[in-house]
């Protein structure tokens, strides 16, 4: 059973998250040649204040 974990900053719409899950599922099914029912996709949303870029949080200007 393939399990894909995706970490991304908070802020995407429900529709965007659905699309991410659909696209990753399709890619795994095609490349790993596994049944769609066996694929699990987990989205982990990180608050911008917990996401560091170049020594600053993503929440900082």
XYZ file of C-alpha atoms in Angstrom:
61
model
C 0.000 0.000 0.000
C 1.718 3.214 -1.140
C 1.465 6.082 1.320
C 2.374 9.584 0.165
C 2.844 12.355 2.739
C 2.901 15.920 1.460
C 3.831 18.832 3.687
C 2.678 22.240 2.573
C 2.053 25.650 4.057
C -1.495 26.359 5.164
C -3.661 28.440 2.906
C -4.841 26.277 0.026
C -8.524 25.866 -0.718
C -10.416 22.614 -0.302
C -10.608 22.370 -4.101
C -6.824 22.728 -4.428
C -6.274 20.026 -1.806
C -8.691 17.685 -3.598
C -6.790 18.267 -6.853
C -3.433 17.550 -5.168
C -4.792 14.283 -3.754
C -6.283 13.260 -7.119
C -3.143 14.055 -9.101
C -0.759 12.280 -6.723
C -3.061 9.257 -6.568
C -3.178 9.034 -10.366
C 0.599 9.336 -10.621
C 1.220 6.580 -8.057
C -1.323 4.262 -9.716
C 0.326 4.762 -13.118
C 3.966 4.600 -12.063
C 3.802 1.956 -9.327
C 1.093 -0.053 -11.095
C -0.999 -0.518 -7.984
C -4.782 -0.511 -7.539
C -6.239 2.920 -6.802
C -7.853 1.549 -3.619
C -4.419 0.868 -2.159
C -3.110 4.449 -2.438
C -3.142 6.749 0.579
C -2.311 10.461 0.368
C -1.819 12.481 3.546
C -1.670 16.265 3.424
C 0.100 17.859 6.361
C -0.527 21.577 6.600
C 2.098 23.630 8.387
C 1.247 27.058 9.823
C 3.376 29.793 8.200
C 4.899 30.653 11.579
C 6.261 27.066 11.769
C 7.808 27.197 8.281
C 11.323 28.635 8.077
C 12.875 30.142 4.947
C 16.286 31.846 4.976
C 16.249 32.216 8.760
C 12.760 33.731 8.956
C 9.282 32.302 9.290
C 7.071 32.265 6.219
C 4.703 34.515 8.221
C 7.263 37.326 8.343
C 7.367 39.960 5.587
